[in-house]
C-alpha positions as semicolon CSV with decimal commas, in nm:
position;residue;x (nm);y (nm);z (nm)
1;M;2,656;-2,713;3,298
2;A;2,710;-2,950;2,997
3;R;3,021;-2,865;2,788
4;K;2,963;-2,742;2,433
5;H;3,085;-2,950;2,132
6;I;3,342;-2,723;1,952
7;L;3,473;-2,796;1,601
8;H;3,781;-2,626;1,470
9;M;3,775;-2,653;1,080
10;L;4,115;-2,596;0,922
11;T;4,169;-2,545;0,539
12;P;4,469;-2,431;0,339
13;L;4,226;-2,264;0,100
14;R;4,090;-1,910;0,116
15;H;3,748;-2,021;0,226
16;M;3,610;-2,313;0,429
17;S;3,347;-2,512;0,236
18;P;2,993;-2,412;0,329
19;F;2,897;-2,775;0,257
20;D;3,123;-2,897;0,547
21;V;3,018;-2,616;0,783
22;N;2,649;-2,701;0,724
23;M;2,704;-3,073;0,773
24;A;2,896;-3,019;1,101
25;V;2,624;-2,794;1,250
26;D;2,350;-3,026;1,133
27;A;2,538;-3,322;1,285
28;G;2,515;-3,150;1,626
29;Y;2,821;-2,928;1,682
30;D;2,741;-2,628;1,892
31;V;3,023;-2,409;1,785
32;V;3,199;-2,429;1,447
33;V;3,510;-2,206;1,385
34;P;3,674;-2,196;1,048
35;Y;4,042;-2,119;0,987
36;E;4,141;-2,032;0,638
37;E;4,480;-2,037;0,455
38;V;4,632;-2,264;0,726
39;G;4,974;-2,405;0,633
40;L;5,108;-2,744;0,738
41;A;5,369;-2,579;0,964
42;E;5,073;-2,408;1,160
43;I;4,887;-2,730;1,251
44;T;5,079;-2,807;1,568
45;G;5,024;-2,465;1,717
46;L;4,659;-2,462;1,639
47;V;4,586;-2,806;1,774
48;Q;4,778;-2,741;2,088
49;D;4,598;-2,422;2,141
50;A;4,278;-2,626;2,113
51;I;4,381;-2,904;2,346
52;F;4,541;-2,696;2,630
53;S;4,246;-2,452;2,656
54;R;4,014;-2,721;2,797
55;P;4,074;-2,994;3,058
56;P;4,179;-3,338;2,942
57;D;3,817;-3,474;2,993
58;A;3,694;-3,222;2,755
59;G;3,883;-3,385;2,466
60;I;3,575;-3,573;2,352
61;N;3,382;-3,234;2,324
62;T;3,656;-3,078;2,094
63;G;3,722;-3,169;1,728
64;I;3,960;-3,080;1,449
65;F;3,847;-3,097;1,091
66;I;4,096;-3,099;0,812
67;A;3,965;-2,973;0,468
68;G;4,116;-2,836;0,150
69;K;4,147;-2,980;-0,210
70;D;4,477;-3,175;-0,184
71;A;4,454;-3,533;-0,060
72;A;4,825;-3,559;0,016
73;L;4,838;-3,238;0,203
74;A;4,535;-3,332;0,403
75;L;4,689;-3,648;0,501
76;D;5,005;-3,473;0,607
77;M;4,787;-3,220;0,805
78;F;4,604;-3,512;0,963
79;A;4,920;-3,671;1,067
80;A;5,059;-3,349;1,208
81;A;4,743;-3,288;1,412
82;R;4,762;-3,640;1,566
83;K;5,127;-3,585;1,637
84;A;5,059;-3,259;1,816
85;M;4,849;-3,441;2,087
86;L;5,018;-3,460;2,418
87;P;4,835;-3,723;2,638
88;P;4,620;-3,681;2,846
89;F;4,534;-3,372;2,623
90;K;4,385;-3,534;2,312
91;V;4,096;-3,427;2,076
92;S;3,915;-3,596;1,780
93;V;4,041;-3,537;1,428
94;F;3,853;-3,591;1,107
95;A;4,000;-3,532;0,743
96;D;3,776;-3,504;0,448
97;P;3,937;-3,268;0,188
98;A;3,682;-3,134;-0,047
99;G;3,461;-3,419;0,067
100;S;3,693;-3,652;-0,122
101;F;3,738;-3,922;0,147
102;T;3,370;-3,972;0,201
103;T;3,289;-3,936;-0,172
104;A;3,552;-4,189;-0,267
105;A;3,434;-4,414;0,009
106;A;3,076;-4,398;-0,116
107;M;3,166;-4,468;-0,467
108;V;3,378;-4,775;-0,385
109;A;3,116;-4,901;-0,132
110;K;2,843;-4,875;-0,387
111;T;3,057;-5,050;-0,646
112;E;3,144;-5,323;-0,403
113;K;2,785;-5,384;-0,326
114;L;2,682;-5,408;-0,695
115;L;2,984;-5,640;-0,763
116;R;2,850;-5,885;-0,504
117;S;2,477;-5,857;-0,584
118;K;2,498;-5,855;-0,968
119;F;2,816;-6,039;-1,041
120;E;2,898;-6,250;-0,726
121;R;3,248;-6,123;-0,696
122;T;3,444;-5,872;-0,470
123;L;3,679;-5,583;-0,517
124;D;3,972;-5,830;-0,475
125;G;4,137;-5,901;-0,813
126;T;3,882;-5,679;-1,002
127;R;4,045;-5,450;-1,280
128;I;3,943;-5,099;-1,198
129;A;4,025;-4,785;-1,406
130;V;4,007;-4,462;-1,231
131;F;3,942;-4,152;-1,458
132;G;4,005;-3,821;-1,295
133;A;4,283;-3,980;-1,109
134;T;4,479;-3,653;-1,059
135;G;4,209;-3,503;-0,845
136;V;4,144;-3,558;-0,477
137;V;3,839;-3,797;-0,516
138;G;4,028;-4,005;-0,775
139;Y;4,329;-4,038;-0,555
140;C;4,125;-4,159;-0,255
141;T;3,911;-4,391;-0,475
142;A;4,240;-4,553;-0,607
143;V;4,384;-4,602;-0,256
144;I;4,056;-4,748;-0,113
145;A;4,015;-4,987;-0,409
146;A;4,384;-5,095;-0,415
147;K;4,378;-5,156;-0,038
148;E;4,080;-5,400;-0,103
149;G;4,290;-5,584;-0,343
150;A;4,166;-5,445;-0,668
151;E;4,405;-5,396;-0,974
152;V;4,386;-5,024;-1,014
153;T;4,491;-4,820;-1,308
154;L;4,517;-4,437;-1,296
155;V;4,414;-4,295;-1,632
156;G;4,583;-3,971;-1,718
157;Y;4,387;-3,744;-1,951
158;D;4,714;-3,547;-2,023
159;G;4,949;-3,843;-2,046
160;V;5,128;-4,058;-1,783
161;E;5,355;-3,808;-1,603
162;R;5,113;-3,683;-1,336
163;V;4,948;-4,012;-1,271
164;T;5,292;-4,176;-1,246
165;K;5,376;-3,935;-0,966
166;I;5,038;-4,010;-0,797
167;A;5,094;-4,389;-0,824
168;A;5,443;-4,336;-0,665
169;D;5,287;-4,123;-0,376
170;I;5,023;-4,398;-0,317
171;K;5,286;-4,671;-0,307
172;R;5,503;-4,459;-0,065
173;R;5,214;-4,375;0,183
174;F;5,008;-4,700;0,171
175;D;5,234;-4,963;0,017
176;V;4,971;-5,060;-0,249
177;D;5,004;-5,047;-0,620
178;A;4,825;-4,839;-0,873
179;W;4,932;-4,838;-1,245
180;P;4,957;-4,523;-1,468
181;V;4,791;-4,546;-1,800
182;D;4,798;-4,291;-2,079
183;G;4,444;-4,163;-2,152
184;S;4,536;-3,855;-2,355
185;T;4,345;-3,952;-2,670
186;D;4,002;-4,100;-2,733
187;D;4,149;-4,414;-2,864
188;K;4,376;-4,456;-2,549
189;K;4,075;-4,388;-2,313
190;K;3,875;-4,658;-2,510
191;A;4,161;-4,905;-2,473
192;A;4,170;-4,835;-2,092
193;V;3,792;-4,893;-2,068
194;H;3,816;-5,222;-2,265
195;A;4,095;-5,353;-2,042
196;S;3,890;-5,291;-1,726
197;Q;3,596;-5,449;-1,553
198;V;3,500;-5,141;-1,348
199;V;3,535;-4,773;-1,456
200;L;3,514;-4,513;-1,193
201;S;3,503;-4,152;-1,296
202;A;3,596;-3,870;-1,062
203;A;3,681;-3,590;-1,310
204;K;3,598;-3,216;-1,295
205;A;3,232;-3,141;-1,280
206;G;3,068;-3,064;-1,615
207;V;3,323;-3,245;-1,827
208;Q;3,243;-3,554;-2,037
209;V;3,513;-3,799;-1,977
210;L;3,387;-4,101;-2,172
211;S;3,145;-4,133;-2,465
212;R;2,897;-4,411;-2,550
213;D;3,139;-4,525;-2,832
214;Q;3,420;-4,563;-2,586
215;L;3,210;-4,784;-2,364
216;S;3,039;-4,986;-2,639
217;Q;3,137;-5,342;-2,687
218;A;3,368;-5,346;-2,391
219;Q;3,330;-5,718;-2,331
220;D;3,469;-5,732;-1,974
221;L;3,303;-5,409;-1,847
222;L;3,076;-5,484;-1,543
223;I;3,020;-5,147;-1,368
224;V;3,064;-4,777;-1,450
225;A;3,020;-4,504;-1,185
226;D;3,052;-4,128;-1,190
227;V;3,050;-3,868;-0,915
228;N;2,976;-3,568;-1,149
229;A;2,614;-3,453;-1,119
230;V;2,683;-3,125;-1,329
231;P;2,576;-3,166;-1,698
232;P;2,713;-3,292;-1,920
233;A;2,744;-3,628;-1,752
234;G;3,104;-3,749;-1,700
235;I;3,001;-4,075;-1,861
236;E;2,769;-4,044;-2,157
237;G;2,438;-4,231;-2,115
238;L;2,477;-4,265;-1,736
239;A;2,178;-4,113;-1,559
240;V;2,243;-3,907;-1,252
241;N;1,998;-4,127;-1,047
242;A;2,126;-4,469;-1,186
243;N;2,153;-4,737;-0,927
244;G;2,249;-5,054;-1,106
245;D;2,062;-4,957;-1,429
246;P;2,194;-5,116;-1,759
247;I;2,439;-4,925;-1,979
248;E;2,355;-4,922;-2,344
249;A;2,557;-5,140;-2,581
250;T;2,741;-5,315;-2,301
251;K;2,649;-5,575;-2,026
252;A;2,760;-5,334;-1,756
253;V;2,544;-5,148;-1,510
254;G;2,583;-4,795;-1,388
255;I;2,590;-4,597;-1,062
256;G;2,514;-4,231;-1,101
257;P;2,622;-3,936;-0,882
258;L;2,299;-3,908;-0,690
259;A;2,314;-4,268;-0,568
260;I;2,675;-4,213;-0,466
261;G;2,595;-3,879;-0,307
262;N;2,325;-4,022;-0,092
263;V;2,581;-4,256;0,071
264;K;2,847;-3,980;0,082
265;Y;2,618;-3,750;0,267
266;K;2,512;-4,012;0,525
267;T;2,879;-4,104;0,571
268;E;3,018;-3,751;0,635
269;F;2,716;-3,684;0,866
270;G;2,776;-3,996;1,041
271;L;3,141;-3,946;1,094
272;F;3,069;-3,601;1,251
273;Q;2,817;-3,770;1,482
274;K;3,075;-4,033;1,570
275;M;3,308;-3,754;1,675
276;I;3,043;-3,599;1,888
277;G;2,928;-3,917;2,045
278;A;3,269;-4,079;2,117
279;E;3,363;-4,177;2,455
280;K;3,725;-4,109;2,385
281;P;3,890;-3,892;2,114
282;V;3,894;-4,053;1,769
283;A;4,090;-4,008;1,445
284;L;3,893;-4,059;1,125
285;D;4,030;-4,064;0,777
286;F;3,916;-4,235;0,448
287;Q;3,948;-4,578;0,584
288;D;3,700;-4,503;0,851
289;A;3,480;-4,333;0,585
290;F;3,493;-4,650;0,384
291;S;3,402;-4,872;0,682
292;L;3,092;-4,656;0,756
293;A;3,003;-4,616;0,375
294;R;3,005;-5,006;0,352
295;E;2,751;-5,025;0,625
296;I;2,527;-4,762;0,478
297;A;2,541;-4,903;0,125
298;K;2,436;-5,255;0,234
């Protein structure tokens, strides 16, 4: 009898995301088991319960999914899960807290494609401002872009203190630079936009981050993108379905949340399927998400 594909979904939050549960089942998992309010110290025990309850050759049929809303904690949990493996007992692990790894991967992949097709350039050396940088999507967006050689600034809506800490964490974990910028006033946000070639917005849903006035006459601005599909738009004037559409009063083009979401959905779905179809256990994080999102966005 064929072994069932079992996915253990771990989150530090009170509830596992229904979005991720649906995605895992639709991708092909036979059994999905959520575990809520899981602490970092509990990861080793849970993972080892999973790996020792099935023979080593069933490792490819067993998966661990790391959720939550904290990118740094998810990365720590991901590392702890991998460390808990005791060969030949190994299973697959996939981290995507609040969908942030796949969302960030999709946004950067769509941006990269548009840079190439519209402006004949790459991410390398491109000045990118990340708004909503204190959130999970903003964090991952900054890391992916910086690892591709972009000059990344983290714009702090409440000043530089929190984004300075995030920049330090990114440097410590990934040895790439991201620069904190004060975006606590309208004028400071406008200055951050005008100093950038790309603006990527990953702020809280239903919050307008940038106005038309702050975008207007930004001479170097090439692309603006936003992941917020809940009105009002995070970037005023950017349609939810924009996919390279011109932005009023600039020479920039825009990428809306539906265009990003289409790639995000396919990326998360594809990574779950990669776990199910793997010939040996795999470990998937935002870098794997970006690799797949690039293929999908082409």
